CSV table of C-alpha atoms in Angstrom, one decimal:
chain,number,residue,atom,x,y,z
A,179,MET,CA,-18.0,-29.3,10.3
A,180,ALA,CA,-19.7,-29.8,7.0
A,181,LEU,CA,-19.7,-26.1,6.4
A,182,ARG,CA,-16.4,-25.5,7.6
A,183,SER,CA,-15.2,-28.0,5.0
A,184,LEU,CA,-17.1,-26.4,2.3
A,185,LEU,CA,-15.8,-23.0,3.2
A,186,LEU,CA,-12.3,-24.1,3.1
A,187,LEU,CA,-12.8,-25.9,-0.5
A,188,ALA,CA,-14.3,-22.4,-1.7
A,189,LEU,CA,-11.4,-20.3,-0.5
A,190,PRO,CA,-9.0,-20.8,-3.4
A,191,CYS,CA,-11.8,-19.9,-5.7
A,192,LEU,CA,-12.5,-16.5,-3.8
A,193,VAL,CA,-9.1,-15.8,-4.1
A,194,ALA,CA,-8.6,-16.2,-7.5
A,195,ALA,CA,-11.7,-14.4,-8.1
A,196,THR,CA,-9.8,-11.3,-6.7
A,197,ALA,CA,-10.1,-8.4,-9.1
A,198,PRO,CA,-6.9,-6.8,-10.2
A,199,GLY,CA,-6.0,-3.4,-9.4
A,200,CYS,CA,-3.5,-3.3,-12.5
A,201,LYS,CA,-3.6,-5.6,-15.7
A,202,ILE,CA,-1.2,-5.7,-18.4
A,203,ARG,CA,-1.8,-7.2,-21.9
A,204,ILE,CA,1.3,-8.1,-24.0
A,205,THR,CA,0.1,-8.7,-27.7
A,206,SER,CA,1.8,-10.5,-30.7
A,207,LYS,CA,3.2,-7.1,-31.9
A,208,GLY,CA,4.8,-6.6,-28.6
A,209,LEU,CA,6.3,-10.2,-29.0
A,210,ASP,CA,7.7,-9.4,-32.4
A,211,LEU,CA,9.7,-6.5,-31.0
A,212,VAL,CA,10.7,-9.1,-28.1
A,213,LYS,CA,11.6,-11.3,-31.1
A,214,GLN,CA,14.1,-9.3,-32.5
A,215,GLU,CA,16.2,-8.6,-29.4
A,216,GLY,CA,15.6,-12.1,-28.2
A,217,LEU,CA,17.0,-13.5,-31.5
A,218,ARG,CA,20.2,-11.5,-30.8
A,219,PHE,CA,20.5,-12.9,-27.4
A,220,VAL,CA,20.1,-16.3,-28.7
A,221,GLU,CA,22.5,-16.1,-31.2
A,222,GLN,CA,25.1,-14.9,-28.8
A,223,GLU,CA,24.4,-17.8,-26.4
A,224,LEU,CA,24.7,-20.5,-28.8
A,225,GLU,CA,27.8,-18.6,-30.2
A,226,HIS,CA,29.4,-19.3,-27.1
A,227,ILE,CA,28.3,-22.9,-26.2
A,228,SER,CA,30.9,-24.6,-24.4
A,229,ILE,CA,31.4,-28.1,-26.2
A,230,PRO,CA,33.7,-30.6,-24.6
A,231,ASP,CA,36.7,-32.3,-25.7
A,232,LEU,CA,36.1,-35.3,-27.7
A,233,HIS,CA,39.0,-38.3,-27.6
A,234,GLY,CA,39.0,-42.0,-28.2
A,235,LYS,CA,40.1,-44.6,-30.7
A,236,GLU,CA,38.8,-46.6,-33.5
A,237,GLY,CA,41.1,-49.4,-34.2
A,238,GLN,CA,44.3,-48.1,-35.3
A,239,PHE,CA,42.9,-44.6,-35.3
A,240,HIS,CA,43.2,-42.3,-32.5
A,241,TYR,CA,42.1,-39.0,-32.2
A,242,ASN,CA,41.7,-36.1,-29.9
A,243,ILE,CA,39.3,-33.0,-30.8
A,244,SER,CA,39.7,-30.0,-28.5
A,245,GLN,CA,39.2,-26.0,-28.4
A,246,VAL,CA,35.8,-26.3,-30.1
A,247,LYS,CA,34.7,-23.1,-31.2
A,248,VAL,CA,31.4,-21.6,-33.0
A,249,MET,CA,32.8,-19.3,-35.7
A,250,ALA,CA,29.4,-18.3,-37.1
A,251,LEU,CA,25.7,-18.9,-36.5
A,252,HIS,CA,22.9,-18.3,-39.5
A,253,LEU,CA,19.5,-18.6,-38.0
A,254,ALA,CA,17.6,-18.4,-41.4
A,255,LEU,CA,14.3,-19.1,-40.1
A,256,SER,CA,13.2,-18.4,-36.5
A,257,ASP,CA,9.7,-17.8,-34.9
A,258,LEU,CA,8.6,-16.4,-31.4
A,259,HIS,CA,4.8,-17.0,-30.7
A,260,PHE,CA,2.5,-17.4,-28.0
A,261,GLN,CA,1.0,-20.8,-27.4
A,262,PRO,CA,-1.9,-21.4,-25.0
A,263,GLN,CA,-2.4,-21.8,-22.2
A,264,GLN,CA,1.0,-20.6,-20.5
A,265,HIS,CA,3.9,-20.8,-23.1
A,266,ILE,CA,5.9,-18.9,-25.5
A,267,ALA,CA,7.3,-21.1,-28.1
A,268,PHE,CA,10.8,-20.3,-29.8
A,269,ASN,CA,11.5,-22.2,-33.0
A,270,ILE,CA,14.8,-22.2,-35.4
A,271,ASN,CA,14.4,-24.0,-38.6
A,272,ASN,CA,17.2,-24.9,-41.4
A,273,ALA,CA,20.0,-23.1,-39.3
A,274,SER,CA,23.7,-23.6,-39.9
A,275,ILE,CA,26.8,-23.6,-37.4
A,276,SER,CA,30.3,-23.0,-38.5
A,277,LEU,CA,32.8,-24.5,-36.3
A,278,ARG,CA,36.6,-24.4,-35.7
A,279,PHE,CA,38.5,-27.1,-33.7
A,280,ARG,CA,42.0,-28.4,-32.9
A,281,ARG,CA,42.8,-32.1,-34.0
A,282,GLN,CA,45.3,-34.5,-32.9
A,283,LEU,CA,45.2,-37.5,-34.8
A,284,LEU,CA,47.3,-40.9,-35.0
A,285,TYR,CA,47.0,-43.5,-37.7
A,286,TRP,CA,49.5,-46.2,-37.5
A,287,PHE,CA,52.8,-44.3,-37.6
A,288,PHE,CA,51.2,-41.3,-39.1
A,289,TYR,CA,51.0,-38.4,-36.6
A,290,ASP,CA,49.4,-34.9,-37.3
A,291,VAL,CA,48.1,-31.8,-35.3
A,292,GLY,CA,46.3,-28.8,-36.7
A,293,SER,CA,42.8,-27.2,-37.2
A,294,ILE,CA,39.5,-28.2,-38.9
A,295,ASN,CA,36.9,-26.1,-40.2
A,296,ALA,CA,33.3,-27.9,-40.0
A,297,SER,CA,29.7,-26.9,-40.5
A,298,ALA,CA,26.5,-28.2,-39.2
A,299,HIS,CA,23.4,-27.8,-41.6
A,300,GLY,CA,19.7,-28.3,-41.2
A,301,VAL,CA,19.9,-27.3,-37.4
A,302,HIS,CA,16.3,-27.5,-35.8
A,303,VAL,CA,15.6,-26.3,-32.4
A,304,HIS,CA,12.0,-26.2,-30.9
A,305,THR,CA,11.7,-24.6,-27.3
A,306,ALA,CA,8.6,-23.9,-25.3
A,307,LEU,CA,8.7,-21.5,-22.2
A,308,LYS,CA,6.2,-21.9,-19.6
A,309,LEU,CA,5.4,-18.8,-17.7
A,310,SER,CA,4.3,-19.1,-14.2
A,311,LYS,CA,3.8,-17.1,-11.1
A,312,ASP,CA,6.5,-17.8,-8.3
A,313,ARG,CA,5.9,-17.9,-4.4
A,314,VAL,CA,6.4,-14.0,-4.3
A,315,GLY,CA,4.2,-13.1,-7.1
A,316,ARG,CA,6.8,-12.6,-9.8
A,317,LEU,CA,6.4,-13.8,-13.4
A,318,LYS,CA,8.8,-16.6,-13.9
A,319,ILE,CA,10.0,-19.0,-16.6
A,320,SER,CA,9.1,-22.0,-14.4
A,321,ASN,CA,10.0,-24.7,-17.2
A,322,ILE,CA,11.5,-25.2,-20.6
A,323,THR,CA,11.1,-28.1,-23.2
A,324,CYS,CA,13.6,-28.3,-25.8
A,325,ASN,CA,14.3,-30.5,-28.8
A,326,ALA,CA,17.3,-29.9,-31.1
A,327,SER,CA,18.6,-31.9,-34.2
A,328,ILE,CA,21.1,-31.4,-36.8
A,329,ALA,CA,20.5,-33.1,-40.1
A,330,ARG,CA,24.1,-33.2,-41.5
A,331,MET,CA,27.6,-32.2,-40.7
A,332,GLN,CA,30.6,-31.5,-42.8
A,333,ALA,CA,34.4,-31.0,-42.3
A,334,GLY,CA,36.9,-29.6,-44.8
A,335,PHE,CA,40.3,-31.4,-44.4
A,336,SER,CA,43.7,-30.5,-46.2
A,337,GLY,CA,47.3,-31.4,-45.9
A,338,THR,CA,49.4,-34.7,-46.8
A,339,LEU,CA,46.8,-36.6,-44.9
A,340,ARG,CA,43.6,-35.3,-46.6
A,341,LYS,CA,42.5,-38.6,-48.1
A,342,VAL,CA,43.2,-40.4,-44.8
A,343,TYR,CA,41.1,-37.7,-43.2
A,344,GLU,CA,38.0,-37.8,-45.9
A,345,PHE,CA,38.0,-41.7,-45.4
A,346,LEU,CA,37.6,-41.2,-41.6
A,347,GLY,CA,35.6,-37.8,-41.9
A,348,LEU,CA,32.3,-39.5,-41.5
A,349,PHE,CA,33.3,-41.0,-38.3
A,350,LEU,CA,34.5,-37.8,-36.9
A,351,THR,CA,31.6,-35.5,-38.1
A,352,THR,CA,29.1,-38.1,-36.4
A,353,GLY,CA,30.8,-37.8,-33.0
A,354,MET,CA,31.1,-34.0,-33.4
A,355,ARG,CA,27.3,-33.8,-34.4
A,356,PHE,CA,26.4,-35.9,-31.5
A,357,VAL,CA,28.3,-33.6,-29.1
A,358,LEU,CA,27.2,-30.5,-30.4
A,359,ASN,CA,23.5,-31.6,-30.5
A,360,GLN,CA,23.9,-32.6,-26.8
A,361,GLN,CA,24.8,-28.8,-26.0
A,362,ILE,CA,22.2,-26.7,-27.7
A,363,CYS,CA,19.3,-27.7,-25.4
A,364,PRO,CA,21.2,-27.2,-21.9
A,365,ALA,CA,22.6,-23.7,-23.3
A,366,LEU,CA,19.1,-22.6,-24.3
A,367,ASN,CA,17.7,-24.0,-20.9
A,368,HIS,CA,20.4,-22.0,-18.9
A,369,ALA,CA,19.5,-19.0,-21.3
A,370,GLY,CA,16.0,-19.4,-20.2
A,371,LEU,CA,15.8,-20.6,-16.6
A,372,VAL,CA,18.7,-18.5,-15.4
A,373,LEU,CA,19.7,-15.6,-17.5
A,374,LEU,CA,16.2,-14.6,-18.5
A,375,ASN,CA,14.8,-15.1,-15.2
A,376,SER,CA,17.3,-12.8,-13.9
A,377,LEU,CA,16.0,-10.2,-16.1
A,378,LEU,CA,12.4,-11.0,-14.9
A,379,ASP,CA,13.8,-10.3,-11.4
A,380,THR,CA,14.3,-6.6,-12.3
A,381,VAL,CA,10.2,-6.2,-12.4
A,382,PRO,CA,9.1,-4.5,-9.4
A,383,VAL,CA,6.9,-6.8,-7.1
A,384,ARG,CA,6.7,-5.1,-3.8
A,385,ASN,CA,8.8,-1.9,-3.8
A,386,PRO,CA,8.7,1.5,-1.8
A,387,VAL,CA,7.4,4.4,-3.7
A,388,ASP,CA,8.8,6.9,-1.3
A,389,GLU,CA,9.4,7.3,2.4
A,390,HIS,CA,5.8,6.8,3.3
A,391,VAL,CA,4.2,4.4,0.8
A,392,GLY,CA,5.2,1.3,-1.2
A,393,ILE,CA,3.2,-0.7,-3.8
A,394,ASP,CA,2.5,-4.4,-4.3
A,395,TYR,CA,2.5,-5.5,-7.9
A,396,SER,CA,2.7,-9.2,-7.1
A,397,LEU,CA,0.7,-11.5,-9.5
A,398,LEU,CA,-2.5,-13.0,-8.2
A,399,SER,CA,-2.7,-16.1,-10.8
A,400,ASP,CA,-0.6,-17.5,-13.1
A,401,PRO,CA,-0.5,-15.5,-16.8
A,402,VAL,CA,-3.1,-16.3,-19.3
A,403,VAL,CA,-1.8,-17.0,-22.8
A,404,THR,CA,-3.9,-17.1,-26.2
A,405,TRP,CA,-2.5,-17.4,-29.8
A,406,ASP,CA,-2.4,-13.5,-29.6
A,407,THR,CA,-1.9,-12.2,-26.4
A,408,LEU,CA,-0.5,-12.6,-22.8
A,409,ASP,CA,-2.6,-11.4,-20.0
A,410,MET,CA,-1.4,-10.6,-16.4
A,411,ASP,CA,-3.4,-9.8,-13.5
A,412,PHE,CA,-1.5,-7.8,-10.7
A,413,LYS,CA,-2.4,-7.1,-7.3
A,414,GLY,CA,-1.9,-3.2,-7.9
A,415,MET,CA,-2.3,-2.2,-4.3
A,416,PHE,CA,-0.7,0.7,-2.5
A,417,PHE,CA,0.4,0.0,1.2
A,418,TYR,CA,1.5,2.3,4.2
A,419,GLN,CA,5.1,1.0,4.8
A,420,GLU,CA,4.3,0.9,8.6
A,421,ALA,CA,1.3,-1.4,8.1
A,422,GLU,CA,2.5,-3.2,5.2
A,423,ASN,CA,0.7,-6.4,6.0
A,424,GLN,CA,-2.8,-4.5,6.1
A,425,THR,CA,-5.0,-5.1,2.9
A,426,LEU,CA,-7.5,-2.8,1.4
A,427,VAL,CA,-10.4,-4.7,0.2
A,428,ASN,CA,-10.9,-4.3,-3.5
A,429,LYS,CA,-14.4,-3.3,-4.2
A,430,GLY,CA,-13.6,-2.0,-7.7
A,431,GLU,CA,-14.4,-2.9,-11.5
A,432,ARG,CA,-12.4,-5.7,-12.9
A,433,PRO,CA,-10.1,-3.9,-15.8
A,434,VAL,CA,-11.2,-5.4,-19.1
A,435,ILE,CA,-8.8,-5.5,-22.0
A,436,THR,CA,-10.1,-6.3,-25.5
A,437,GLU,CA,-8.0,-4.3,-27.7
A,438,THR,CA,-5.0,-5.8,-29.6
A,439,GLU,CA,-3.6,-3.4,-31.9
A,440,ARG,CA,-0.8,-1.8,-29.9
A,441,MET,CA,2.1,-3.9,-28.6
A,442,VAL,CA,1.3,-3.5,-24.8
A,443,TYR,CA,-2.0,-2.4,-22.8
A,444,VAL,CA,-1.9,-1.4,-19.0
A,445,ALA,CA,-5.4,-1.0,-17.0
A,446,PHE,CA,-5.8,0.6,-13.8
A,447,SER,CA,-9.0,0.4,-11.7
A,448,GLU,CA,-10.2,2.9,-9.4
A,449,TYR,CA,-8.8,0.6,-6.6
A,450,PHE,CA,-5.4,1.1,-7.9
A,451,PHE,CA,-5.7,4.8,-7.4
A,452,ASP,CA,-8.1,4.5,-4.1
A,453,SER,CA,-5.1,2.4,-2.4
A,454,ALA,CA,-2.7,5.0,-3.1
A,455,MET,CA,-5.0,8.0,-1.4
A,456,PHE,CA,-5.8,5.6,1.4
A,457,SER,CA,-2.1,4.8,2.1
A,458,TYR,CA,-1.2,8.4,2.1
A,459,PHE,CA,-4.2,9.1,4.4
A,460,GLN,CA,-2.8,6.6,6.8
A,461,ALA,CA,0.6,8.0,6.7
A,462,GLY,CA,-0.8,11.5,7.8
A,463,VAL,CA,0.8,13.3,5.1
A,464,LEU,CA,-2.4,14.9,3.8
A,465,THR,CA,-2.2,17.9,6.0
A,466,MET,CA,-0.8,21.3,5.2
A,467,GLU,CA,-0.2,24.3,7.2
A,468,PHE,CA,0.2,28.0,6.3
A,469,GLN,CA,1.3,30.6,8.9
A,470,GLY,CA,2.4,34.2,9.0
A,471,ASP,CA,3.9,35.0,5.7
A,472,GLN,CA,3.0,32.0,4.2
A,473,VAL,CA,-0.7,33.1,4.1
A,474,PRO,CA,-1.4,35.4,1.0
A,475,LYS,CA,-1.7,38.9,2.4
A,476,ASP,CA,-5.0,39.6,0.6
A,477,LEU,CA,-6.2,36.6,2.3
A,478,GLU,CA,-5.0,37.5,5.6
A,479,VAL,CA,-6.8,40.9,5.5
A,480,LEU,CA,-10.1,39.4,4.6
A,481,LEU,CA,-9.8,36.6,7.0
A,482,ARG,CA,-9.0,39.2,10.0
A,483,ALA,CA,-11.7,41.3,8.6
A,484,THR,CA,-14.4,38.3,8.5
A,485,PHE,CA,-13.6,37.0,12.3
A,486,PHE,CA,-12.9,40.6,13.5
A,487,GLY,CA,-15.9,40.4,15.9
A,488,SER,CA,-14.8,37.0,17.0
A,489,ILE,CA,-11.2,38.0,17.9
A,490,LEU,CA,-12.7,41.1,19.9
A,491,MET,CA,-15.1,38.9,21.7
A,492,MET,CA,-12.7,36.2,22.6
A,493,SER,CA,-9.4,37.9,23.1
A,494,PRO,CA,-8.7,41.3,22.1
A,495,ALA,CA,-5.1,41.0,22.9
A,496,VAL,CA,-4.3,38.7,20.2
A,497,VAL,CA,-5.8,40.9,17.5
A,498,ASP,CA,-2.2,41.3,15.9
A,499,ALA,CA,-1.0,37.7,16.3
A,500,PRO,CA,0.1,35.8,13.4
A,501,LEU,CA,-2.6,33.9,11.4
A,502,ARG,CA,-2.4,30.2,10.9
A,503,MET,CA,-4.4,28.1,8.7
A,504,VAL,CA,-4.2,24.1,9.0
A,505,LEU,CA,-5.8,22.1,5.9
A,506,GLN,CA,-6.3,18.5,7.1
A,507,VAL,CA,-8.0,15.8,4.9
A,508,VAL,CA,-10.3,13.8,7.2
A,509,THR,CA,-11.4,10.9,5.1
A,510,PRO,CA,-9.6,8.9,2.5
A,511,PRO,CA,-10.1,10.7,-1.1
A,512,ARG,CA,-12.1,8.7,-3.5
A,513,CYS,CA,-11.2,8.3,-7.2
A,514,THR,CA,-14.2,7.9,-9.8
A,515,ILE,CA,-13.4,6.8,-13.3
A,516,ARG,CA,-16.0,7.5,-16.0
A,517,PRO,CA,-15.7,7.4,-19.8
A,518,THR,CA,-16.1,11.1,-19.6
A,519,GLY,CA,-12.8,11.5,-17.2
A,520,THR,CA,-11.2,10.9,-14.0
A,521,ALA,CA,-12.4,12.7,-10.7
A,522,VAL,CA,-11.1,12.6,-7.0
A,523,SER,CA,-13.4,13.8,-4.1
A,524,VAL,CA,-11.8,15.0,-1.1
A,525,ASN,CA,-13.3,16.0,2.4
A,526,ALA,CA,-11.2,18.3,4.6
A,527,VAL,CA,-11.4,20.4,7.4
A,528,LEU,CA,-9.8,24.0,7.8
A,529,ASN,CA,-8.7,25.3,11.1
A,530,ILE,CA,-8.0,29.0,11.3
A,531,SER,CA,-6.6,30.3,14.2
A,532,LEU,CA,-4.4,33.0,15.7
A,533,VAL,CA,-1.0,32.0,17.5
A,534,PRO,CA,0.4,34.8,19.7
A,535,ALA,CA,3.8,34.1,20.8
A,536,GLY,CA,4.0,32.1,24.0
A,537,GLN,CA,0.4,31.6,24.7
A,538,PRO,CA,-1.9,28.9,23.3
A,539,ALA,CA,-3.5,29.6,20.0
A,540,VAL,CA,-6.8,31.0,19.7
A,541,GLN,CA,-9.2,29.2,17.1
A,542,LEU,CA,-11.2,31.5,15.2
A,543,SER,CA,-13.2,28.9,12.9
A,544,SER,CA,-13.4,25.4,12.0
A,545,MET,CA,-15.2,24.9,8.4
A,546,SER,CA,-15.8,21.8,6.2
A,547,MET,CA,-14.4,21.7,3.0
A,548,GLU,CA,-15.6,19.6,-0.3
A,549,ALA,CA,-13.4,19.4,-3.3
A,550,ARG,CA,-13.6,17.9,-6.6
A,551,LEU,CA,-10.7,17.3,-8.5
A,552,SER,CA,-10.2,16.2,-12.2
A,553,ALA,CA,-7.3,14.1,-12.7
A,554,LYS,CA,-5.2,13.7,-15.8
A,555,VAL,CA,-3.4,10.2,-16.1
A,556,MET,CA,-0.2,10.0,-18.2
A,557,LEU,CA,2.4,7.3,-18.8
A,558,ARG,CA,6.0,8.6,-19.4
A,559,GLN,CA,8.4,5.7,-20.1
A,560,LYS,CA,7.6,3.5,-17.1
A,561,ALA,CA,6.2,5.9,-14.8
A,562,LEU,CA,2.6,6.4,-14.3
A,563,GLN,CA,1.9,10.2,-13.4
A,564,VAL,CA,-1.5,12.0,-12.3
A,565,GLN,CA,-1.9,15.7,-12.7
A,566,LEU,CA,-4.7,17.1,-10.6
A,567,ASP,CA,-6.8,20.5,-11.2
A,568,LEU,CA,-9.4,21.8,-8.8
A,569,ARG,CA,-12.8,22.2,-10.2
A,570,ARG,CA,-15.0,22.3,-7.7
A,571,PHE,CA,-14.9,23.8,-4.1
A,572,ARG,CA,-17.4,24.4,-1.4
A,573,ILE,CA,-17.0,25.6,2.2
A,574,TYR,CA,-19.8,25.6,5.1
A,575,SER,CA,-19.8,25.3,8.8
A,576,LYS,CA,-21.3,22.2,10.5
A,577,GLN,CA,-22.6,24.4,13.3
A,578,SER,CA,-25.1,26.5,11.7
A,579,ALA,CA,-26.5,27.6,8.4
A,580,LEU,CA,-25.8,31.3,9.5
A,581,GLU,CA,-22.2,30.9,10.0
A,582,SER,CA,-22.0,29.1,6.4
A,583,LEU,CA,-23.4,32.0,5.0
A,584,ALA,CA,-21.0,34.1,6.8
A,585,LEU,CA,-18.2,32.1,5.2
A,586,PHE,CA,-19.6,32.6,1.6
A,587,SER,CA,-17.3,35.6,0.9
A,588,LEU,CA,-14.3,33.3,1.9
A,589,GLN,CA,-15.1,30.9,-0.9
A,590,THR,CA,-13.4,32.4,-3.7
A,591,PRO,CA,-10.1,33.5,-1.9
A,592,LEU,CA,-9.6,30.3,-0.5
A,593,LYS,CA,-10.2,28.5,-3.8
A,594,THR,CA,-7.5,30.9,-5.1
A,595,LEU,CA,-5.4,29.8,-2.3
A,596,LEU,CA,-5.5,26.0,-3.0
A,597,GLN,CA,-5.0,26.7,-7.0
A,598,LEU,CA,-2.0,28.7,-6.5
A,599,THR,CA,-0.5,27.1,-3.5
A,600,VAL,CA,-1.9,23.7,-2.9
A,601,MET,CA,-2.3,22.1,-6.1
A,602,PRO,CA,1.4,22.8,-7.3
A,603,ILE,CA,2.6,21.1,-4.1
A,604,ILE,CA,0.6,18.0,-4.9
A,605,ASN,CA,1.2,17.9,-8.5
A,606,GLU,CA,4.9,18.0,-7.6
A,607,ARG,CA,4.6,14.8,-5.8
A,608,THR,CA,2.4,13.1,-8.4
A,609,ARG,CA,4.8,14.1,-11.3
A,610,LYS,CA,7.4,11.9,-9.7
A,611,GLY,CA,4.9,9.0,-10.5
A,612,VAL,CA,5.2,5.2,-9.9
A,613,GLN,CA,6.9,2.6,-11.8
A,614,ILE,CA,4.9,0.3,-14.0
A,615,PRO,CA,6.2,-3.5,-13.6
A,616,LEU,CA,8.2,-3.9,-16.7
A,617,PRO,CA,11.6,-5.3,-16.8
A,618,GLU,CA,14.8,-2.8,-16.9
A,619,GLY,CA,15.7,-1.4,-20.2
A,620,MET,CA,12.2,-1.5,-21.7
A,621,ASP,CA,9.9,1.6,-21.8
A,622,PHE,CA,6.4,2.8,-23.2
A,623,THR,CA,6.2,4.8,-26.2
A,624,LYS,CA,3.2,6.4,-28.1
A,625,GLU,CA,1.0,6.1,-25.1
A,626,VAL,CA,-2.9,6.8,-25.6
A,627,VAL,CA,-5.2,6.8,-22.1
A,628,THR,CA,-8.5,5.8,-22.6
A,629,ASN,CA,-11.4,6.0,-19.8
A,630,HIS,CA,-14.0,3.4,-19.0
A,631,LEU,CA,-16.3,2.8,-16.6
A,632,GLY,CA,-14.5,2.0,-13.2
A,633,TYR,CA,-11.0,1.8,-15.0
A,634,ILE,CA,-8.6,3.3,-17.6
A,635,THR,CA,-6.6,1.5,-20.1
A,636,VAL,CA,-3.3,3.0,-21.6
A,637,GLY,CA,-2.3,1.5,-25.0
A,638,ALA,CA,1.3,2.1,-26.1
A,639,ASP,CA,4.3,0.6,-28.1
A,640,LEU,CA,7.5,-0.8,-26.4
A,641,HIS,CA,11.1,0.5,-26.8
A,642,PHE,CA,14.4,-0.8,-25.6
A,643,SER,CA,16.2,1.8,-23.9
A,644,LYS,CA,18.9,-0.9,-23.2
A,645,GLY,CA,19.8,-3.9,-24.9
A,646,LEU,CA,18.6,-7.3,-23.7
A,647,ARG,CA,22.2,-8.5,-23.3
A,648,GLU,CA,23.5,-5.3,-21.5
A,649,VAL,CA,20.9,-5.8,-18.6
A,650,ILE,CA,21.3,-9.5,-18.5
A,651,GLU,CA,25.1,-9.2,-18.4
A,652,LYS,CA,24.5,-6.4,-15.6
A,653,TYR,CA,22.5,-9.4,-13.7
A,654,ARG,CA,24.3,-12.5,-14.9
A,655,PRO,CA,24.9,-15.2,-11.9
A,656,ALA,CA,28.2,-16.7,-11.7
A,657,GLN,CA,29.3,-18.9,-14.8
A,658,PRO,CA,29.0,-22.9,-14.3
A,659,SER,CA,32.1,-24.9,-14.1
A,660,THR,CA,33.7,-26.2,-17.3
A,661,PRO,CA,32.2,-29.4,-18.5
A,662,SER,CA,34.7,-32.4,-18.2
A,663,PRO,CA,35.8,-34.1,-21.5
A,664,VAL,CA,33.6,-36.6,-23.5
A,665,ALA,CA,35.2,-40.1,-24.6
C-alpha cells in the first residue's frame, strides 16, 4: 500500500519530466515585433470603448451625457515585456484620450443641448497577462490583472451658458473621468481573454497532416517566462490516425535552446522525426511496387539475365511474363541527428517476381536492403520540410553468402532505381511539410538550421503576413450586449 501511494505521488513528477519532441522559444526581440502589432490592436480596442450614458442632478442642475465617443488616442509611452514566471506585462504611461459627447443640461429655467469636447490626460494602464496550458494543451491567457488611472480631465465649453458650464465643469469632468476609468480595464480584459485567446485558438494542437497521419502539438506544461525569453515545451508527436490514442515512448534527447539573438527558436528532437516515420510505417504506406513498364528497361534486362537460370528451373513457361518489384520497409526507419548532419536509416525487403496473366506470381528473389539517407531540414514560412538524399545502399541475401555475392552486380542498378524513381516520390511528399505551432498570420523568415547531438534548432525572425486585427476579426466572437446607463 505504501509503495502504491509513493508511485501515485511520483507520477506527476514523471509526467512533468517527459522530454518534448518540439520546443519553441520567443525572445524579447520577437516580443518587440509583437508589440508593434499589439499596440495598434490596443489603440483600436480603446478607441471603441463602449461608455454608458451618465445622467443625474445636483441641486437645481440636471444633466444627461450620452453618445460618448473616443475621437483620438495618443499612447506616448508604452512597454511590452516578459515578467517571470508566467506573465507578459503591458504598460501604458502618460497617454491622452480625446472624447466627444452629447450634452443635455437644465439649470433653473435654462435648458441647453449640444456637444462637448473633452480630453483625459495622464492616463496610466498596467496589465499583466498570465499564460497557461489549458486542458487540451493549448496556450491560453488564463488571467489578466489590470489597473488604470486618469490624472485629470478637461472639457471645452462654448455658447451663451459657457460661464455656467465652466462653473459646473469640474463636477461633469469628475463624473466622466470616473466612468471612463471604469471602462478601460474591462475593455482590455475582453481584448485579452476573448479576442487574443481566439487568436491562440488558431495554433494547431492535434491536427491531421494528411489522410494517414496526424500530429500532436499539445503543451506538456505551462510556459516558462524569464525576463528575456518565453519557452514552451510541446509533445511534438506524430500519430497514425486509426490508432490516435497510441503513444510512442520518447527516448530522445531533450532539446536545449540557449540562444537569444533571433526573434524565435524552434527545436526538434530525434523523437519528433522518429514518431513521424513510425506512424507512416503503422499506416502501411512505406511500400512501393513497380511492374511491367514501370521497371526501367536496362534494369529489367539485367534482372532477367541474373535470374534466368532460376526461371528455367522453376517455370520455363513464364520466362516472358511481366516483371514485378515490391519494395517494403520492414521496420520503422530511425533518425540520427549529429552536429555533422542528419541521417535516416532504413531496412527493407525487395521481392522480385514474374506475374504471368491468370497465374500465381513466381518469386525470383527476396533480398534484404539497408539504406542510409541524408536529411536536409528546412523551415519555409510555417512549414517544416525535409529533403532526403540516398547516400549508402547495400543489398544482401539472408539465405546464403553465395547468393549475396550473386546479387552484387545488381547493387548499382538498384541504387540508380531508388535515386531516380523512389526518392523523387518520397521528397514530393516531404516537401509539403508539417505546420509549426504558430498563430495564423505569423510566419518565419531568415531561417538558420543548426544541428546538435540528438536534436536540431532553427533560429528565425518573425513576420506578420496578416495583421493582428485581420485575424482577430475573422474569429471574433459575438459582441456582448450594450451596457445600461449609469446614474
